[in-house]
mmCIF file of C-alpha atoms and ligand atoms in Angstrom:
data_model
loop_
_atom_site.group_PDB
_atom_site.id
_atom_site.type_symbol
_atom_site.label_atom_id
_atom_site.label_comp_id
_atom_site.label_asym_id
_atom_site.label_seq_id
_atom_site.Cartn_x
_atom_site.Cartn_y
_atom_site.Cartn_z
ATOM 1 C CA MET G 30 102.819 36.642 113.832
ATOM 2 C CA SER G 31 101.968 35.331 110.400
ATOM 3 C CA ARG G 32 98.636 33.612 109.979
ATOM 4 C CA ALA G 33 97.677 30.521 107.982
ATOM 5 C CA LEU G 34 94.127 29.759 106.819
ATOM 6 C CA ILE G 35 93.195 26.140 106.153
ATOM 7 C CA THR G 36 89.785 25.374 104.679
ATOM 8 C CA GLY G 37 87.933 22.235 105.733
ATOM 9 C CA ALA G 38 90.206 21.846 108.728
ATOM 10 C CA SER G 39 87.791 20.360 111.274
ATOM 11 C CA ARG G 40 89.031 16.825 110.602
ATOM 12 C CA GLY G 41 91.178 14.597 108.382
ATOM 13 C CA ILE G 42 94.016 16.056 106.329
ATOM 14 C CA GLY G 43 92.972 19.650 107.067
ATOM 15 C CA ALA G 44 93.210 19.122 110.831
ATOM 16 C CA ALA G 45 96.685 17.558 110.453
ATOM 17 C CA ILE G 46 97.776 20.519 108.305
ATOM 18 C CA ALA G 47 96.478 22.953 110.935
ATOM 19 C CA LYS G 48 98.562 21.223 113.611
ATOM 20 C CA ALA G 49 101.681 21.142 111.439
ATOM 21 C CA LEU G 50 101.404 24.835 110.517
ATOM 22 C CA ALA G 51 100.825 25.785 114.165
ATOM 23 C CA ARG G 52 103.993 23.862 115.076
ATOM 24 C CA ALA G 53 105.791 25.817 112.340
ATOM 25 C CA GLY G 54 104.902 29.019 114.202
ATOM 26 C CA HIS G 55 101.816 30.303 112.378
ATOM 27 C CA HIS G 56 98.640 31.417 114.039
ATOM 28 C CA VAL G 57 96.210 29.003 112.458
ATOM 29 C CA ILE G 58 92.718 29.890 111.239
ATOM 30 C CA VAL G 59 90.745 26.649 111.302
ATOM 31 C CA ASN G 60 87.875 26.823 108.825
ATOM 32 C CA PHE G 61 84.986 24.453 109.443
ATOM 33 C CA ARG G 62 81.665 23.939 107.664
ATOM 34 C CA SER G 63 79.371 21.788 109.806
ATOM 35 C CA GLN G 64 81.385 20.740 112.861
ATOM 36 C CA PRO G 65 82.134 23.733 115.136
ATOM 37 C CA ALA G 66 82.768 21.475 118.141
ATOM 38 C CA GLU G 67 85.458 19.556 116.216
ATOM 39 C CA ALA G 68 87.097 22.820 115.169
ATOM 40 C CA GLU G 69 87.011 24.067 118.789
ATOM 41 C CA ARG G 70 88.581 20.835 120.003
ATOM 42 C CA LEU G 71 91.324 21.129 117.385
ATOM 43 C CA CYS G 72 92.078 24.711 118.449
ATOM 44 C CA GLU G 73 92.283 23.576 122.084
ATOM 45 C CA SER G 74 94.630 20.756 121.132
ATOM 46 C CA ILE G 75 96.851 23.223 119.212
ATOM 47 C CA ALA G 76 96.859 25.530 122.253
ATOM 48 C CA SER G 77 97.833 22.612 124.521
ATOM 49 C CA GLU G 78 100.930 22.147 122.332
ATOM 50 C CA GLY G 79 101.841 25.832 122.700
ATOM 51 C CA GLY G 80 100.360 27.075 119.417
ATOM 52 C CA THR G 81 97.508 29.471 118.698
ATOM 53 C CA ALA G 82 94.422 28.887 116.575
ATOM 54 C CA THR G 83 90.977 30.358 115.895
ATOM 55 C CA PRO G 84 87.964 28.524 114.456
ATOM 56 C CA VAL G 85 86.090 30.303 111.635
ATOM 57 C CA GLY G 86 82.942 28.843 110.105
ATOM 58 C CA PHE G 87 81.933 29.138 106.462
ATOM 59 C CA ASP G 88 80.974 26.940 103.543
ATOM 60 C CA VAL G 89 83.580 27.580 100.830
ATOM 61 C CA ARG G 90 80.822 27.406 98.183
ATOM 62 C CA ASP G 91 78.952 30.331 99.724
ATOM 63 C CA ARG G 92 80.611 33.432 98.239
ATOM 64 C CA THR G 93 78.763 35.877 100.480
ATOM 65 C CA ALA G 94 79.627 34.001 103.663
ATOM 66 C CA VAL G 95 83.262 33.547 102.609
ATOM 67 C CA HIS G 96 83.681 37.233 101.807
ATOM 68 C CA ALA G 97 82.102 38.322 105.087
ATOM 69 C CA ALA G 98 84.415 36.016 107.047
ATOM 70 C CA LEU G 99 87.527 37.045 105.130
ATOM 71 C CA GLU G 100 86.711 40.736 105.388
ATOM 72 C CA ALA G 101 86.603 40.365 109.169
ATOM 73 C CA LEU G 102 89.851 38.354 109.187
ATOM 74 C CA LEU G 103 91.597 40.943 107.020
ATOM 75 C CA GLN G 104 90.885 43.682 109.599
ATOM 76 C CA ASP G 105 93.641 42.116 111.699
ATOM 77 C CA PRO G 106 97.017 43.696 110.796
ATOM 78 C CA GLU G 107 98.818 40.330 111.055
ATOM 79 C CA PRO G 108 99.151 39.044 107.476
ATOM 80 C CA ILE G 109 97.603 35.843 106.194
ATOM 81 C CA GLU G 110 100.770 34.493 104.572
ATOM 82 C CA VAL G 111 99.628 30.934 103.981
ATOM 83 C CA LEU G 112 96.402 29.697 102.420
ATOM 84 C CA VAL G 113 95.661 25.987 102.133
ATOM 85 C CA ASN G 114 92.610 25.210 99.999
ATOM 86 C CA ASN G 115 91.879 21.808 101.509
ATOM 87 C CA ALA G 116 88.066 21.548 101.677
ATOM 88 C CA GLY G 117 86.932 18.662 99.494
ATOM 89 C CA TYR G 118 83.791 16.651 98.957
ATOM 90 C CA THR G 119 83.017 13.333 97.242
ATOM 91 C CA ARG G 120 79.760 11.775 96.082
ATOM 92 C CA ASP G 121 80.988 8.797 94.055
ATOM 93 C CA ASN G 122 78.619 7.453 91.447
ATOM 94 C CA ALA G 123 78.627 6.069 87.904
ATOM 95 C CA PHE G 124 78.409 9.035 85.544
ATOM 96 C CA PRO G 125 74.860 8.357 84.229
ATOM 97 C CA SER G 126 73.630 8.296 87.829
ATOM 98 C CA ILE G 127 75.204 11.531 89.066
ATOM 99 C CA PRO G 128 72.386 13.889 90.063
ATOM 100 C CA PHE G 129 72.726 17.618 89.234
ATOM 101 C CA ALA G 130 72.951 18.401 92.926
ATOM 102 C CA ASP G 131 75.964 16.119 93.416
ATOM 103 C CA TRP G 132 77.712 17.417 90.287
ATOM 104 C CA ASP G 133 77.270 20.943 91.641
ATOM 105 C CA ALA G 134 78.219 20.174 95.242
ATOM 106 C CA VAL G 135 81.403 18.295 94.296
ATOM 107 C CA THR G 136 82.683 20.660 91.618
ATOM 108 C CA ARG G 137 81.701 23.821 93.477
ATOM 109 C CA THR G 138 83.443 22.764 96.690
ATOM 110 C CA THR G 139 86.744 22.411 94.845
ATOM 111 C CA LEU G 140 86.569 25.071 92.134
ATOM 112 C CA ASP G 141 84.245 27.780 93.498
ATOM 113 C CA GLY G 142 85.865 27.144 96.885
ATOM 114 C CA PHE G 143 89.293 27.879 95.400
ATOM 115 C CA TYR G 144 88.071 31.078 93.738
ATOM 116 C CA ASN G 145 85.949 32.331 96.631
ATOM 117 C CA VAL G 146 88.646 31.955 99.270
ATOM 118 C CA THR G 147 91.769 32.711 97.244
ATOM 119 C CA GLN G 148 90.721 35.852 95.403
ATOM 120 C CA PRO G 149 90.225 38.133 98.435
ATOM 121 C CA LEU G 150 93.545 36.985 99.938
ATOM 122 C CA VAL G 151 95.713 37.467 96.863
ATOM 123 C CA MET G 152 95.932 41.286 96.757
ATOM 124 C CA PRO G 153 97.084 41.544 100.388
ATOM 125 C CA MET G 154 99.800 38.958 99.535
ATOM 126 C CA VAL G 155 100.740 40.931 96.402
ATOM 127 C CA ARG G 156 101.088 44.128 98.439
ATOM 128 C CA ARG G 157 103.413 42.348 100.903
ATOM 129 C CA ARG G 158 105.331 40.602 98.118
ATOM 130 C CA TYR G 159 105.051 37.294 99.936
ATOM 131 C CA GLY G 160 102.619 34.398 100.119
ATOM 132 C CA ARG G 161 102.169 30.656 100.004
ATOM 133 C CA ILE G 162 99.074 29.147 98.372
ATOM 134 C CA ILE G 163 98.716 25.372 98.523
ATOM 135 C CA ASN G 164 95.808 23.598 96.871
ATOM 136 C CA ILE G 165 94.913 20.048 97.846
ATOM 137 C CA SER G 166 94.075 18.204 94.637
ATOM 138 C CA SER G 167 93.805 14.413 94.210
ATOM 139 C CA ILE G 168 95.361 11.602 92.246
ATOM 140 C CA SER G 169 91.883 11.219 90.668
ATOM 141 C CA GLY G 170 92.486 14.558 88.964
ATOM 142 C CA VAL G 171 95.611 13.159 87.308
ATOM 143 C CA THR G 172 94.708 9.554 86.465
ATOM 144 C CA GLY G 173 90.888 9.723 86.532
ATOM 145 C CA ASN G 174 88.855 7.264 88.590
ATOM 146 C CA ARG G 175 85.670 5.289 88.065
ATOM 147 C CA GLY G 176 82.732 6.907 89.837
ATOM 148 C CA GLN G 177 84.557 10.205 90.229
ATOM 149 C CA THR G 178 83.964 12.046 86.945
ATOM 150 C CA HIS G 179 82.836 15.165 88.816
ATOM 151 C CA TYR G 180 85.499 14.958 91.538
ATOM 152 C CA ALA G 181 88.319 14.167 89.093
ATOM 153 C CA ALA G 182 87.287 16.989 86.762
ATOM 154 C CA ALA G 183 87.276 19.477 89.619
ATOM 155 C CA LYS G 184 90.603 18.281 91.046
ATOM 156 C CA ALA G 185 92.218 18.428 87.560
ATOM 157 C CA GLY G 186 90.819 21.953 87.208
ATOM 158 C CA LEU G 187 92.413 22.856 90.525
ATOM 159 C CA ILE G 188 95.816 21.766 89.205
ATOM 160 C CA ALA G 189 95.323 23.936 86.108
ATOM 161 C CA ALA G 190 94.279 26.868 88.293
ATOM 162 C CA THR G 191 97.393 26.319 90.433
ATOM 163 C CA LYS G 192 99.701 26.418 87.417
ATOM 164 C CA SER G 193 98.022 29.494 85.911
ATOM 165 C CA LEU G 194 97.999 31.473 89.143
ATOM 166 C CA SER G 195 101.648 30.599 89.853
ATOM 167 C CA LYS G 196 102.576 32.276 86.560
ATOM 168 C CA GLU G 197 100.696 35.429 87.528
ATOM 169 C CA LEU G 198 102.098 35.686 91.038
ATOM 170 C CA GLY G 199 105.699 34.506 90.703
ATOM 171 C CA LYS G 200 107.127 38.010 90.302
ATOM 172 C CA ARG G 201 105.521 38.967 93.628
ATOM 173 C CA ARG G 202 107.338 36.160 95.479
ATOM 174 C CA ILE G 203 104.076 34.292 95.992
ATOM 175 C CA THR G 204 104.278 30.560 95.342
ATOM 176 C CA VAL G 205 101.264 28.490 94.303
ATOM 177 C CA ASN G 206 101.468 24.712 94.378
ATOM 178 C CA ALA G 207 99.145 21.719 94.380
ATOM 179 C CA VAL G 208 99.604 18.709 96.634
ATOM 180 C CA VAL G 209 98.186 15.601 94.999
ATOM 181 C CA PRO G 210 97.447 12.851 97.522
ATOM 182 C CA GLY G 211 96.771 9.230 96.668
ATOM 183 C CA LEU G 212 94.836 7.235 99.267
ATOM 184 C CA ILE G 213 95.030 8.797 102.696
ATOM 185 C CA ASP G 214 93.509 7.215 105.785
ATOM 186 C CA THR G 215 90.628 9.594 106.596
ATOM 187 C CA ASP G 216 86.808 9.542 106.682
ATOM 188 C CA MET G 217 86.854 10.164 102.921
ATOM 189 C CA LEU G 218 87.833 6.527 102.308
ATOM 190 C CA LYS G 219 84.884 5.109 104.287
ATOM 191 C CA GLY G 220 83.275 2.380 102.197
ATOM 192 C CA ALA G 221 86.087 2.252 99.590
ATOM 193 C CA PRO G 222 87.238 -1.269 98.536
ATOM 194 C CA LEU G 223 90.547 -0.930 100.359
ATOM 195 C CA ASP G 224 91.772 -4.530 99.985
ATOM 196 C CA GLU G 225 91.634 -4.227 96.196
ATOM 197 C CA ILE G 226 93.157 -0.759 96.148
ATOM 198 C CA MET G 227 95.984 -1.703 98.510
ATOM 199 C CA LYS G 228 97.319 -4.274 96.013
ATOM 200 C CA GLN G 229 98.005 -1.435 93.575
ATOM 201 C CA ILE G 230 100.033 0.695 95.998
ATOM 202 C CA PRO G 231 103.753 -0.157 95.726
ATOM 203 C CA LEU G 232 104.368 0.884 99.349
ATOM 204 C CA GLY G 233 101.523 -1.442 100.382
ATOM 205 C CA ARG G 234 99.698 0.908 102.743
ATOM 206 C CA LEU G 235 97.512 3.988 102.943
ATOM 207 C CA GLY G 236 99.111 7.365 103.544
ATOM 208 C CA GLN G 237 98.601 9.205 106.823
ATOM 209 C CA ALA G 238 97.144 12.707 107.081
ATOM 210 C CA GLU G 239 100.289 13.774 108.985
ATOM 211 C CA GLU G 240 102.464 12.767 106.015
ATOM 212 C CA VAL G 241 100.468 15.064 103.740
ATOM 213 C CA ALA G 242 100.634 17.781 106.391
ATOM 214 C CA ASP G 243 104.448 17.589 106.553
ATOM 215 C CA LEU G 244 104.662 18.136 102.793
ATOM 216 C CA VAL G 245 102.258 21.075 103.015
ATOM 217 C CA ALA G 246 104.246 22.549 105.912
ATOM 218 C CA PHE G 247 107.419 22.428 103.828
ATOM 219 C CA LEU G 248 105.727 24.102 100.844
ATOM 220 C CA ALA G 249 104.364 26.734 103.242
ATOM 221 C CA SER G 250 107.827 27.505 104.615
ATOM 222 C CA ALA G 251 110.300 30.133 103.467
ATOM 223 C CA LYS G 252 112.630 27.257 102.465
ATOM 224 C CA ALA G 253 110.297 26.299 99.597
ATOM 225 C CA ALA G 254 110.845 29.666 97.875
ATOM 226 C CA TYR G 255 111.938 28.139 94.538
ATOM 227 C CA ILE G 256 109.028 25.696 94.181
ATOM 228 C CA THR G 257 105.994 27.049 92.373
ATOM 229 C CA GLY G 258 103.466 25.899 89.789
ATOM 230 C CA GLN G 259 103.999 22.264 90.771
ATOM 231 C CA ALA G 260 101.578 19.416 91.376
ATOM 232 C CA ILE G 261 103.425 17.240 93.875
ATOM 233 C CA GLY G 262 102.225 13.669 94.340
ATOM 234 C CA ILE G 263 102.156 11.881 97.703
ATOM 235 C CA ASN G 264 100.728 8.471 96.939
ATOM 236 C CA GLY G 265 102.982 5.547 97.928
ATOM 237 C CA GLY G 266 103.969 5.087 94.299
ATOM 238 C CA LEU G 267 100.397 4.589 93.017
ATOM 239 C CA ALA G 268 101.036 6.910 90.051
HETATM 240 P P1 LIG B 14 87.446 14.443 105.008
HETATM 241 O O1 LIG B 14 87.977 13.693 106.171
HETATM 242 O O2 LIG B 14 86.179 14.034 104.358
HETATM 243 O O3 LIG B 14 87.383 15.994 105.420
HETATM 244 C C1 LIG B 14 86.925 16.932 104.491
HETATM 245 C C2 LIG B 14 86.927 18.271 105.166
HETATM 246 O O4 LIG B 14 86.462 19.257 104.218
HETATM 247 C C3 LIG B 14 85.968 18.324 106.343
HETATM 248 O O5 LIG B 14 86.513 19.138 107.359
HETATM 249 C C4 LIG B 14 84.727 18.981 105.741
HETATM 250 O O6 LIG B 14 83.910 19.660 106.663
HETATM 251 C C5 LIG B 14 85.391 19.980 104.814
HETATM 252 N N1 LIG B 14 84.461 20.488 103.810
HETATM 253 C C6 LIG B 14 83.756 19.773 102.891
HETATM 254 N N2 LIG B 14 83.004 20.599 102.150
HETATM 255 C C7 LIG B 14 83.235 21.867 102.624
HETATM 256 C C8 LIG B 14 82.750 23.138 102.288
HETATM 257 N N3 LIG B 14 81.866 23.302 101.294
HETATM 258 N N4 LIG B 14 83.199 24.221 102.966
HETATM 259 C C9 LIG B 14 84.114 24.082 103.977
HETATM 260 N N5 LIG B 14 84.608 22.876 104.343
HETATM 261 C C10 LIG B 14 84.167 21.795 103.678
HETATM 262 O O7 LIG B 14 88.497 14.434 103.819
HETATM 263 P P2 LIG B 14 90.104 14.432 103.791
HETATM 264 O O8 LIG B 14 90.518 13.092 103.378
HETATM 265 O O9 LIG B 14 90.648 15.054 105.005
HETATM 266 O O10 LIG B 14 90.311 15.392 102.533
HETATM 267 C C11 LIG B 14 90.988 16.640 102.593
HETATM 268 C C12 LIG B 14 91.339 17.041 101.163
HETATM 269 O O11 LIG B 14 92.206 16.050 100.600
HETATM 270 C C13 LIG B 14 90.133 17.116 100.234
HETATM 271 O O12 LIG B 14 90.297 18.180 99.335
HETATM 272 C C14 LIG B 14 90.189 15.809 99.496
HETATM 273 O O13 LIG B 14 89.532 15.897 98.253
HETATM 274 C C15 LIG B 14 91.671 15.610 99.369
HETATM 275 N N6 LIG B 14 92.074 14.232 99.133
HETATM 276 C C16 LIG B 14 91.834 13.247 100.046
HETATM 277 C C17 LIG B 14 92.257 11.954 99.779
HETATM 278 C C18 LIG B 14 92.035 10.810 100.733
HETATM 279 O O14 LIG B 14 92.337 9.665 100.355
HETATM 280 N N7 LIG B 14 91.588 11.031 101.942
HETATM 281 C C19 LIG B 14 92.906 11.670 98.572
HETATM 282 C C20 LIG B 14 93.140 12.690 97.666
HETATM 283 C C21 LIG B 14 92.733 13.979 97.967
HETATM 284 P P3 LIG B 14 82.633 18.897 107.354
HETATM 285 O O15 LIG B 14 83.194 18.257 108.577
HETATM 286 O O16 LIG B 14 81.673 20.005 107.624
HETATM 287 O O17 LIG B 14 82.104 17.907 106.357
#
């Protein structure tokens, strides 16, 4: 049975992706950082729907911890065919007020997280001549956003990494794409001025995590074999 690893899957978009990929027939590896109970509950919920899932804890910024976890996962002969780099972190602030620690935490979650988790999984995909890598970017990385200089820079970098890696891996039948959500109804939007933002969304509503998950599930499927190097927006027409 093929396996799919989703980072930051204890809640929000990552949890919806885990459910969608389990429904698509993958054994799902649910990465969590700080909420093991949430990850356990998600795995139980996947099992109650007939799927299979395992929680695995690591902070994507912590290279040593990531490598230890992946080394253990790679002992299993079942291939990890799908990787979704979903873990993300915001600390919105006007640029002059961004502390070093927040700059580091935000950019490292997205960019070091991508490198730390993806690199050990690429060679096994290359050897099998098959893989699906999906990176969750953000509309902020395309249009920019006030208060998100660090987050937008990292998410734009993730799109560039996606495009570069897709060029390296295409000949091995490994696709690499970015999904670029607009405003999705999760904890990440807590405290955002939603009434103002809503006026700018042509479809007049927030997106749902399940809608992002359905797009990811398609990109993760064999049917999406001719899509690579793309940054695909899902934003209600916002950009
Ligand atoms: P969320 O509800 O805040 O969930 C974020 C998830 O990432 C949580 O499970 C969190 O774990 C995990 N995480 C954060 N830092 C991590 C780390 N260092 N290592 C491992 N896991 C980590 O956010 P979301 O809305 O589901 O966001 C999912 C992805 O979509 C993110 O990449 C985000 O940037 C992107 N996105 C979201 C929106 C939106 O409107 N919601 C829009 C565009 C893009 P903990 O529970 O331990 O914190």
